PDB file of C-alpha atoms in Angstrom:
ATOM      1  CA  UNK A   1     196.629  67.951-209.420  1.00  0.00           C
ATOM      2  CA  UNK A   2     195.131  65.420-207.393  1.00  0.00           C
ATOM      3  CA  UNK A   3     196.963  62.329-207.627  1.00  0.00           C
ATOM      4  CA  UNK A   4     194.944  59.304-208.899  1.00  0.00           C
ATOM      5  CA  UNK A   5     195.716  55.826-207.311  1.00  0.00           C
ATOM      6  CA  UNK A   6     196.068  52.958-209.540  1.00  0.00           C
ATOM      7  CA  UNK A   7     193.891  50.228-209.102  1.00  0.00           C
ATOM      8  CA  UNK A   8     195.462  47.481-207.196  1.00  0.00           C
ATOM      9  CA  UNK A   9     196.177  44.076-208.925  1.00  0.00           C
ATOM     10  CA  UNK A  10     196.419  40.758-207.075  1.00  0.00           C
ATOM     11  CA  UNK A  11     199.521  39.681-207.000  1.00  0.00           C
ATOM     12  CA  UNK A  12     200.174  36.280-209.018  1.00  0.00           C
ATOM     13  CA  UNK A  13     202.584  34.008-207.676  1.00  0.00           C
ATOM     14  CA  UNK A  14     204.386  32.594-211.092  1.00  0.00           C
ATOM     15  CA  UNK A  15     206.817  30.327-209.486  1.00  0.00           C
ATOM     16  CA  UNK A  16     203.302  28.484-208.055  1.00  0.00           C
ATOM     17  CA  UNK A  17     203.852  24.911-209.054  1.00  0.00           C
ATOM     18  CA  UNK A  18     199.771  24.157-210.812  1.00  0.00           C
ATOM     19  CA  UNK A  19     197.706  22.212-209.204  1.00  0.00           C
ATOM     20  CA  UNK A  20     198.092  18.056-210.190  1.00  0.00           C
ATOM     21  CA  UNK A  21     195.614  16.791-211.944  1.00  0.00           C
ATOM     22  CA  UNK A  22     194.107  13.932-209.822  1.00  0.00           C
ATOM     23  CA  UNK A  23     191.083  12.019-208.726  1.00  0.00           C
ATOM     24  CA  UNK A  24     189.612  13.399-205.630  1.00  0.00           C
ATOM     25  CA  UNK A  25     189.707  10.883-202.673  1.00  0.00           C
ATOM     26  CA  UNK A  26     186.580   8.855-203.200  1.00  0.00           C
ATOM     27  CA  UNK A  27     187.127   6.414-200.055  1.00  0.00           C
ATOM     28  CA  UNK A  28     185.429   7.268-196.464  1.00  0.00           C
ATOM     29  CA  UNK A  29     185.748   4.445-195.254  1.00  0.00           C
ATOM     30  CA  UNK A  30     189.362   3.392-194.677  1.00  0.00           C
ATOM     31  CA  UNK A  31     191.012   0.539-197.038  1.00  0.00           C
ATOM     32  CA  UNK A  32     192.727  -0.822-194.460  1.00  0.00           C
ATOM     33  CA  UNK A  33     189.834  -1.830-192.236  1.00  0.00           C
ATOM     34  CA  UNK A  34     188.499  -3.563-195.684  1.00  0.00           C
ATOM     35  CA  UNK A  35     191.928  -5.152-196.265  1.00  0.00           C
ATOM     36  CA  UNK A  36     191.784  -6.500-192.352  1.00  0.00           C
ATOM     37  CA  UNK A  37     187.905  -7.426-192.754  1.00  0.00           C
ATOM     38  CA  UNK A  38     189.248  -9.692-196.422  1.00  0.00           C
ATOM     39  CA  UNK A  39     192.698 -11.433-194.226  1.00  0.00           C
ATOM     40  CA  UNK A  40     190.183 -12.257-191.084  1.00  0.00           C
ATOM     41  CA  UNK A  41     187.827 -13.852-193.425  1.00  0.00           C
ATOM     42  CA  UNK A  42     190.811 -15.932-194.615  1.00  0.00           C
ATOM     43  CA  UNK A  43     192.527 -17.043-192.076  1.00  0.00           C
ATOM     44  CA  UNK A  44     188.730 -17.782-190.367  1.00  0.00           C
ATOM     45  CA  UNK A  45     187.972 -19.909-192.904  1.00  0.00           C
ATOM     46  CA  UNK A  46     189.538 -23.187-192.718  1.00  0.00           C
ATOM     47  CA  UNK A  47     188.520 -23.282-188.837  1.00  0.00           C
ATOM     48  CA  UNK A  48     184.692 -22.537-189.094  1.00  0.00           C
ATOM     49  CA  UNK A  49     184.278 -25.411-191.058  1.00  0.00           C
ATOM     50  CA  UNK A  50     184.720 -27.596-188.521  1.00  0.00           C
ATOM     51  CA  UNK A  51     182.575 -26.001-185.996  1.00  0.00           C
ATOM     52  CA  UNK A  52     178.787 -27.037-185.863  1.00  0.00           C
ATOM     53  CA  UNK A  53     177.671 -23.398-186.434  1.00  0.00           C
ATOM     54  CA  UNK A  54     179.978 -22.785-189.629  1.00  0.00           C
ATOM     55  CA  UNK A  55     177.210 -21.903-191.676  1.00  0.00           C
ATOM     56  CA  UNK A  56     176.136 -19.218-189.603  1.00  0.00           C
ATOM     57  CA  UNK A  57     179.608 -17.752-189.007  1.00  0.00           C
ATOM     58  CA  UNK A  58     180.421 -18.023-193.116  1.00  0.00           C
ATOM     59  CA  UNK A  59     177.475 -15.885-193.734  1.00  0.00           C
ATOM     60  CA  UNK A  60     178.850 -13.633-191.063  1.00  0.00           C
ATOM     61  CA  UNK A  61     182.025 -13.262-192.467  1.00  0.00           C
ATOM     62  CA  UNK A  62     180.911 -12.954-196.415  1.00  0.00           C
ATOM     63  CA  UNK A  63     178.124  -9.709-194.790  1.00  0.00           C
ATOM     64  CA  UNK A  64     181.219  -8.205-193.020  1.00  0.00           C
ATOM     65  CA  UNK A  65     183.464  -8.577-196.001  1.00  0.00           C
ATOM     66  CA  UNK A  66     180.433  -7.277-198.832  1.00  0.00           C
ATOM     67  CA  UNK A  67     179.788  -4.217-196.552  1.00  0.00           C
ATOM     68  CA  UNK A  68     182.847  -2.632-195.565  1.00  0.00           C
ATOM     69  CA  UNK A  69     183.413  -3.135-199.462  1.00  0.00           C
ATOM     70  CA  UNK A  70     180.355  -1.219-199.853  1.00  0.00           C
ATOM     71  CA  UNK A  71     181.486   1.736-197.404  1.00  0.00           C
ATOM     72  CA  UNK A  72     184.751   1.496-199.133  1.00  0.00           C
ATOM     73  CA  UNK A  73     183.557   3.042-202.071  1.00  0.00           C
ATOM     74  CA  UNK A  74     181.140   4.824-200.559  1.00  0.00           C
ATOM     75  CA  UNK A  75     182.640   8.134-201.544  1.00  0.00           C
ATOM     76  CA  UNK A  76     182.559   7.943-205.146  1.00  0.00           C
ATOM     77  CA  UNK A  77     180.429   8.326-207.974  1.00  0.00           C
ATOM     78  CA  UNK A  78     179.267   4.513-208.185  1.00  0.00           C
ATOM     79  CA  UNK A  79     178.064   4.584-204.162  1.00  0.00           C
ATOM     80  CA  UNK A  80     174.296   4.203-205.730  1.00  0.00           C
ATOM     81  CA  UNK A  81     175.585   1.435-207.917  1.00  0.00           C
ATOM     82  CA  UNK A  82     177.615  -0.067-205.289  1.00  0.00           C
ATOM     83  CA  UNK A  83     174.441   0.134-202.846  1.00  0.00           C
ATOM     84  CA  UNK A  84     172.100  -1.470-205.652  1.00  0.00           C
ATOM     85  CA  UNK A  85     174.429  -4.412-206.581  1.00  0.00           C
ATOM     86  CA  UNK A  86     175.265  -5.301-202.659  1.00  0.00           C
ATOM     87  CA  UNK A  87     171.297  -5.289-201.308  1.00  0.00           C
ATOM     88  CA  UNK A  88     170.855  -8.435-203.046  1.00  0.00           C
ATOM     89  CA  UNK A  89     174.084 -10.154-202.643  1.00  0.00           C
ATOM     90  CA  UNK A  90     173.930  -9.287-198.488  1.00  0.00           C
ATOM     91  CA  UNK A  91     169.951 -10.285-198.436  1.00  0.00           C
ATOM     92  CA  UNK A  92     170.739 -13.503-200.962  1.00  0.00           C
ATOM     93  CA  UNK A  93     173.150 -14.822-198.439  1.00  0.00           C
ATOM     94  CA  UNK A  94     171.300 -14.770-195.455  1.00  0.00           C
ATOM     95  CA  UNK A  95     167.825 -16.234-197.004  1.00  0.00           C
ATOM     96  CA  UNK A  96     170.584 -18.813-198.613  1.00  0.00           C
ATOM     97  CA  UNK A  97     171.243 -19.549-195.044  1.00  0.00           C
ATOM     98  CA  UNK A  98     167.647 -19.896-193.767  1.00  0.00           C
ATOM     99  CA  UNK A  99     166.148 -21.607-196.653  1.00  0.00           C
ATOM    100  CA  UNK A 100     169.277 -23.658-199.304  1.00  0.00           C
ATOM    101  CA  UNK A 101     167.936 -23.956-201.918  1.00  0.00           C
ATOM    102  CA  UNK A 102     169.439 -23.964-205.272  1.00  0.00           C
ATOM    103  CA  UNK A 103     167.619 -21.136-206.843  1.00  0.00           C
ATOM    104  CA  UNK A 104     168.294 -18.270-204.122  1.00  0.00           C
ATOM    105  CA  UNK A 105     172.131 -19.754-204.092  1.00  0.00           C
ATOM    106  CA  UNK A 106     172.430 -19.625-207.549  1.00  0.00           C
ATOM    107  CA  UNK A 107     170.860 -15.882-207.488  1.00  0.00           C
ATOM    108  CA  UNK A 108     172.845 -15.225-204.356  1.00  0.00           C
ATOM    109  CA  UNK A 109     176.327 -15.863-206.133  1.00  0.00           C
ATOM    110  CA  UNK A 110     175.476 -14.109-209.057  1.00  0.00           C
ATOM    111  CA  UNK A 111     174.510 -11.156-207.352  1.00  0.00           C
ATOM    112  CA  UNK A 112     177.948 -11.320-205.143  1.00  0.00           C
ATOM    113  CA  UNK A 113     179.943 -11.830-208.285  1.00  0.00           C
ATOM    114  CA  UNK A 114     178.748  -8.723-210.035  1.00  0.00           C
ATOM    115  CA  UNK A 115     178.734  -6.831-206.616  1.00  0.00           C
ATOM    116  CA  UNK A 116     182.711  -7.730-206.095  1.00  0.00           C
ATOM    117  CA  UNK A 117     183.900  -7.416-210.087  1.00  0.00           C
ATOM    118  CA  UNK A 118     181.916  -3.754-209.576  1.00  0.00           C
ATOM    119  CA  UNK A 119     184.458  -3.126-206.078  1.00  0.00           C
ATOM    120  CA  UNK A 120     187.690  -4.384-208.319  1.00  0.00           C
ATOM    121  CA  UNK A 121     186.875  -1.997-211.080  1.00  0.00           C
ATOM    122  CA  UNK A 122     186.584   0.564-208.789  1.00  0.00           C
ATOM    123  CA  UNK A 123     189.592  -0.460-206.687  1.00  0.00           C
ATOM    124  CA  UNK A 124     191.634  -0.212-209.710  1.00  0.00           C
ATOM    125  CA  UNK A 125     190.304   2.705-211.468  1.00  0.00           C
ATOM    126  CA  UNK A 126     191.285   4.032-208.067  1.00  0.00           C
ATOM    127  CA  UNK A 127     195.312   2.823-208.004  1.00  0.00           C
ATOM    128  CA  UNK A 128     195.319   3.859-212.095  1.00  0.00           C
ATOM    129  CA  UNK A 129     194.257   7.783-211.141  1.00  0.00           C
ATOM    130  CA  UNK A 130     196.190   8.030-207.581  1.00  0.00           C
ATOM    131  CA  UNK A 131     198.882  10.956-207.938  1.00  0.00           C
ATOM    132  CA  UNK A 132     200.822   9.316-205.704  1.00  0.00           C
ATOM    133  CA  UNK A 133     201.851   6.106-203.866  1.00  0.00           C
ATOM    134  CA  UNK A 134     200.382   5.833-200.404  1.00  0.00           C
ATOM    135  CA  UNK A 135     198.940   3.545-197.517  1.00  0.00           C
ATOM    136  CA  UNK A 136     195.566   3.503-199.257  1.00  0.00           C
ATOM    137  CA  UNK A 137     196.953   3.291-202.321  1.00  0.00           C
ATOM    138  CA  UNK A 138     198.773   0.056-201.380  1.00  0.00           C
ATOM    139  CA  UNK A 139     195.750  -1.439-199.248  1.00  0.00           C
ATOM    140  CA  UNK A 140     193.977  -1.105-202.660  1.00  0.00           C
ATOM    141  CA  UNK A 141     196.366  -3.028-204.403  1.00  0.00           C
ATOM    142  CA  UNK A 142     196.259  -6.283-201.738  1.00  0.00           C
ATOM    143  CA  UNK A 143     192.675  -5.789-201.578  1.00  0.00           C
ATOM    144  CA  UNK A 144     191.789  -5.811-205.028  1.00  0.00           C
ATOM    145  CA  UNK A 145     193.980  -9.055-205.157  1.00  0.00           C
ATOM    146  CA  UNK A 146     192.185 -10.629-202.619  1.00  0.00           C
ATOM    147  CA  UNK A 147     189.022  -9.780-203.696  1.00  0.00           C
ATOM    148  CA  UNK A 148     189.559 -11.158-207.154  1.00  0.00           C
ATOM    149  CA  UNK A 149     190.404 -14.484-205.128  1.00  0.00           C
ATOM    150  CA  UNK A 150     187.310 -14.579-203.630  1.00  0.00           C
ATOM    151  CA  UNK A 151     185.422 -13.707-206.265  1.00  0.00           C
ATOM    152  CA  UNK A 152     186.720 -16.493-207.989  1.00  0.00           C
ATOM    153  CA  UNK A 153     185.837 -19.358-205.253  1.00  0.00           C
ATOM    154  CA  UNK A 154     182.556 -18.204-205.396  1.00  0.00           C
ATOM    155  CA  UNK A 155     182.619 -18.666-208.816  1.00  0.00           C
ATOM    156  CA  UNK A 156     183.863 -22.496-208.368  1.00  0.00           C
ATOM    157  CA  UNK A 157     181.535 -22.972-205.630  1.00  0.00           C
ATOM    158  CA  UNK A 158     178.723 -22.233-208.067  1.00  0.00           C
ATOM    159  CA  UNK A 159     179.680 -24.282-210.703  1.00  0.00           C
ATOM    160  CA  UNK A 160     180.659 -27.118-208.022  1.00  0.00           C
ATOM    161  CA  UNK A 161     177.041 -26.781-206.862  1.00  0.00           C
ATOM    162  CA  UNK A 162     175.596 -26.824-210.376  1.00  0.00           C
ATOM    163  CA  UNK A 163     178.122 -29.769-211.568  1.00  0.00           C
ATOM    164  CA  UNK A 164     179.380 -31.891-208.627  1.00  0.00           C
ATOM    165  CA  UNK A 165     181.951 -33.595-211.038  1.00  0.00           C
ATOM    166  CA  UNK A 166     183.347 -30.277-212.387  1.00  0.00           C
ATOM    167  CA  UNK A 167     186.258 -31.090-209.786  1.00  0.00           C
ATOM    168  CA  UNK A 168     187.880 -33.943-208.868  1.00  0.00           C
ATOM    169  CA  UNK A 169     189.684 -34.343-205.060  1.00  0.00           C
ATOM    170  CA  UNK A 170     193.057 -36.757-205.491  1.00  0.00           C
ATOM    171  CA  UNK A 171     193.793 -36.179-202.022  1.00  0.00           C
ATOM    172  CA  UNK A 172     191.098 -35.900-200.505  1.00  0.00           C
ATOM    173  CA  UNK A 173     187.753 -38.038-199.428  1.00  0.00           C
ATOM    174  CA  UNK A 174     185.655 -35.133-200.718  1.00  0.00           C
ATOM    175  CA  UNK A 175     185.480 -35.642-204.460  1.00  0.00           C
ATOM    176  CA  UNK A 176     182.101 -35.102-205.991  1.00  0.00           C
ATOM    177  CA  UNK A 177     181.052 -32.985-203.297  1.00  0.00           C
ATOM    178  CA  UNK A 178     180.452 -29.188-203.795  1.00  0.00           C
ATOM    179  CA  UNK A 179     183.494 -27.422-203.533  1.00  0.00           C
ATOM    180  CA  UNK A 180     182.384 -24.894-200.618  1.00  0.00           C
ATOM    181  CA  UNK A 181     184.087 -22.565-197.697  1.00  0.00           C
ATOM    182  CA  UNK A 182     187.736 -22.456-197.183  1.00  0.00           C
ATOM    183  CA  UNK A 183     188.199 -25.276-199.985  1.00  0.00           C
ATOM    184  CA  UNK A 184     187.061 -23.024-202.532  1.00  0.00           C
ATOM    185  CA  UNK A 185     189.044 -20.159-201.578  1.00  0.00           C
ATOM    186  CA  UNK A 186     192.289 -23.034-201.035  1.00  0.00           C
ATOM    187  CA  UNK A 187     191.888 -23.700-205.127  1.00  0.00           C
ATOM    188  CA  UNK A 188     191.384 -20.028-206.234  1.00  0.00           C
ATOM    189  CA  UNK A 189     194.004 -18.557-204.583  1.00  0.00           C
ATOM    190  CA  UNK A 190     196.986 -21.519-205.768  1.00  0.00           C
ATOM    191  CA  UNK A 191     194.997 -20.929-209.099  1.00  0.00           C
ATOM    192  CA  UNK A 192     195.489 -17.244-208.579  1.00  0.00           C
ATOM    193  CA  UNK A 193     199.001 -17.691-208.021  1.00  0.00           C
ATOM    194  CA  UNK A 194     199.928 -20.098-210.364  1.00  0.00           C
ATOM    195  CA  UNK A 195     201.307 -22.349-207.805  1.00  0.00           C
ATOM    196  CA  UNK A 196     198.709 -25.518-208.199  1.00  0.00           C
ATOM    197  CA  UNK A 197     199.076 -28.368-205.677  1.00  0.00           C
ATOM    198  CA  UNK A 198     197.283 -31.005-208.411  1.00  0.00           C
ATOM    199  CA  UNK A 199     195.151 -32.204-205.331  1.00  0.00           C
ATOM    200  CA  UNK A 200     192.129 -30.394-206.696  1.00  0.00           C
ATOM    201  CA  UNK A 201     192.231 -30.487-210.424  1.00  0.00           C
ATOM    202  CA  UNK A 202     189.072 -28.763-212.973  1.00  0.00           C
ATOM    203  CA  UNK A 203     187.981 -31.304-215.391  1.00  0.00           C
ATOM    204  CA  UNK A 204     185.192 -30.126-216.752  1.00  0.00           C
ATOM    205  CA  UNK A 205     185.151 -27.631-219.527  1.00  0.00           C
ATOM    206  CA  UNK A 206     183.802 -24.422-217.597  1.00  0.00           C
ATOM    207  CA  UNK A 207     186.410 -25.702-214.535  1.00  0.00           C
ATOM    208  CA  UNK A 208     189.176 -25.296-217.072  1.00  0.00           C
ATOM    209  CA  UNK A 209     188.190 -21.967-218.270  1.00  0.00           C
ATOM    210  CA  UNK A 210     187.839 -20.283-214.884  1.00  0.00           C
ATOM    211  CA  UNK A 211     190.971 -21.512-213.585  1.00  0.00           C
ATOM    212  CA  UNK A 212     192.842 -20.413-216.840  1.00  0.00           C
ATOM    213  CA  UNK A 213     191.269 -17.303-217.022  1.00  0.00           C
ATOM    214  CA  UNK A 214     192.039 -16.779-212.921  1.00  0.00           C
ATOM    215  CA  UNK A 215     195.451 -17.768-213.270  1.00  0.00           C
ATOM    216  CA  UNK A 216     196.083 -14.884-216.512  1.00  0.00           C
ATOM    217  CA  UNK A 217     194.572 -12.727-214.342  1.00  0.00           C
ATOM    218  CA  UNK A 218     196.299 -13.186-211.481  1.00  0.00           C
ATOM    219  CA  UNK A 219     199.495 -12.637-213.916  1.00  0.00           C
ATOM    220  CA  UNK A 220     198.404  -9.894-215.244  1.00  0.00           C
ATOM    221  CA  UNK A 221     197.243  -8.355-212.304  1.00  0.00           C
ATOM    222  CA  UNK A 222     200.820  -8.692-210.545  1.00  0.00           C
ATOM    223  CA  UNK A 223     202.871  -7.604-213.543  1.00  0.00           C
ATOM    224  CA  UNK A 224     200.567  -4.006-214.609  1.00  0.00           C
ATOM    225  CA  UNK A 225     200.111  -3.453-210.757  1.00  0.00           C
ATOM    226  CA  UNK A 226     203.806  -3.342-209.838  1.00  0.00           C
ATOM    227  CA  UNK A 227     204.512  -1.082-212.891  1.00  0.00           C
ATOM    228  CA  UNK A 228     202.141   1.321-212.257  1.00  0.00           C
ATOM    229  CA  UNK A 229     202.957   1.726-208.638  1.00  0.00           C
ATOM    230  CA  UNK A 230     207.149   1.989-209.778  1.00  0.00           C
ATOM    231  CA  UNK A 231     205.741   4.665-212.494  1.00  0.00           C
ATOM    232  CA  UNK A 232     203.965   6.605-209.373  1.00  0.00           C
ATOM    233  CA  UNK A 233     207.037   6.278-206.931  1.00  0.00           C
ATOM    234  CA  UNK A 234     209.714   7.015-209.745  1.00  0.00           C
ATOM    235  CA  UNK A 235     207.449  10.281-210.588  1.00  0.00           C
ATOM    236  CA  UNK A 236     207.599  11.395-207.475  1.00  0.00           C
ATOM    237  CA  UNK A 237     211.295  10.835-206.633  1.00  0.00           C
ATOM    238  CA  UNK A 238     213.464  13.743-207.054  1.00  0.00           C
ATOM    239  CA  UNK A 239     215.958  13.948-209.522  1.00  0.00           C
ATOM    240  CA  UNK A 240     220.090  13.247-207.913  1.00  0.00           C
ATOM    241  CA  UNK A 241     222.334  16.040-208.407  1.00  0.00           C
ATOM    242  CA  UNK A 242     225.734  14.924-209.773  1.00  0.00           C
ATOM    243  CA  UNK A 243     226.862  16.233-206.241  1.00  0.00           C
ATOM    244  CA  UNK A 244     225.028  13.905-204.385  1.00  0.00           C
ATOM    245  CA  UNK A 245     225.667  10.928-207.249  1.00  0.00           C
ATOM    246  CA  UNK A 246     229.516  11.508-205.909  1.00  0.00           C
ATOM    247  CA  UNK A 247     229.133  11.524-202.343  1.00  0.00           C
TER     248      UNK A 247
END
């Protein structure tokens, strides 16, 4: 009798670890050229206001900072989003530059203040999902810090510009002045950090509640962040073998 071959099965590898669940990488652009764009800005800041072209090299530095934030996320789902919320905040600061007046900077901070709470979301939703802790993952982490700072001085600078005595300077000839450039960002980030100076010090009522809503954020921010990064590292560490417990 003719001898019938039997049809031929793939073979399944069972000792196959499955495939971990994760997010798939939704950043192009790298988060460390974001992270080094949000430190220049920084430690540029208390020098360009001195110079007579500040203005101009402010708005620089805020376009760089708004679009590598925008090609940051330019791999995930909320690109289009991302795209639709920058366009105005980019344009907003440049026509704020050309023409100051108070209704395009008004518009112009709003529109950077949604743009940059969208980026934090996303920079977090980002560190939440990762499978595991990396370079990006920890660029993500300062970033998103950072970028929560900033956010926050243009917040003050707003409310400076719509209430000059929402602050008052004790140190400092510039009380009842609009609390702009690297001043802003000097407040927010001591408010950030709980550390507080008392040289700048929120009196009105809106002043108090950003700083005490920055400063539980900032808190809160520090205290999830470094748990869920020690939850990803201790996940990933093997377990010791009593062997290597006794060596």
């Amino acid at each position: 009798m003719p001898r019938t071959e039997q049809p031929k099965h793939p073979e399944t590898n069972t000792g196959a670890q499955p495939a971990q669940r994760g997010p798939k990488p939704v950043f192009r652009f790298s988060l460390s050229s974001f992270l080094g764009a949000l430190v220049l800005n920084l430690l540029i800041s208390p020098f360009v206001d001195q110079l007579r072209g500040g203005t101009l090299i402010e708005t620089m530095l805020i376009t760089l900072v708004l679009l590598c934030a925008v090609l940051s996320i330019a791999g995930g789902r909320g690109a289009l989003v991302g795209v639709v919320l920058v366009a105005p905040a980019g344009i907003g600061e440049w026509m704020n530059y050309w023409q100051p007046e108070l209704l395009i900077y008004v518009a112009t901070r709003g529109a950077g203040l949604l743009f940059i709470g969208f980026v934090v979301v996303q920079l977090l939703r980002f560190i939440l999902y990762a499978p595991r802790v990396d370079s990006e993952v920890l660029c993500a982490a300062i970033a998103g810090y950072l970028l929560s700072g900033l956010a926050w001085s243009l917040a003050y600078a707003l409310l400076s510009r719509l209430d000059p005595s929402s602050f008052v300077f004790t140190l400092s000839p510039k009380s009842g002045q609009p609390m702009n450039g690297f001043t802003g960002l000097y407040f927010s980030f001591i408010t950030l950090s709980t550390v507080g100076y008392g040289d700048i010090i929120p009196v009105s009522e809106v002043a108090r509640m950003l700083a005490m809503v920055e400063a539980m954020f900032g808190m809160f921010y520090m205290t999830l962040l470094i748990a869920r990064l020690v939850s990803l590292y201790s996940s990933k560490t093997p377990p010791r073998t009593p062997t290597e417990t006794k060596s």
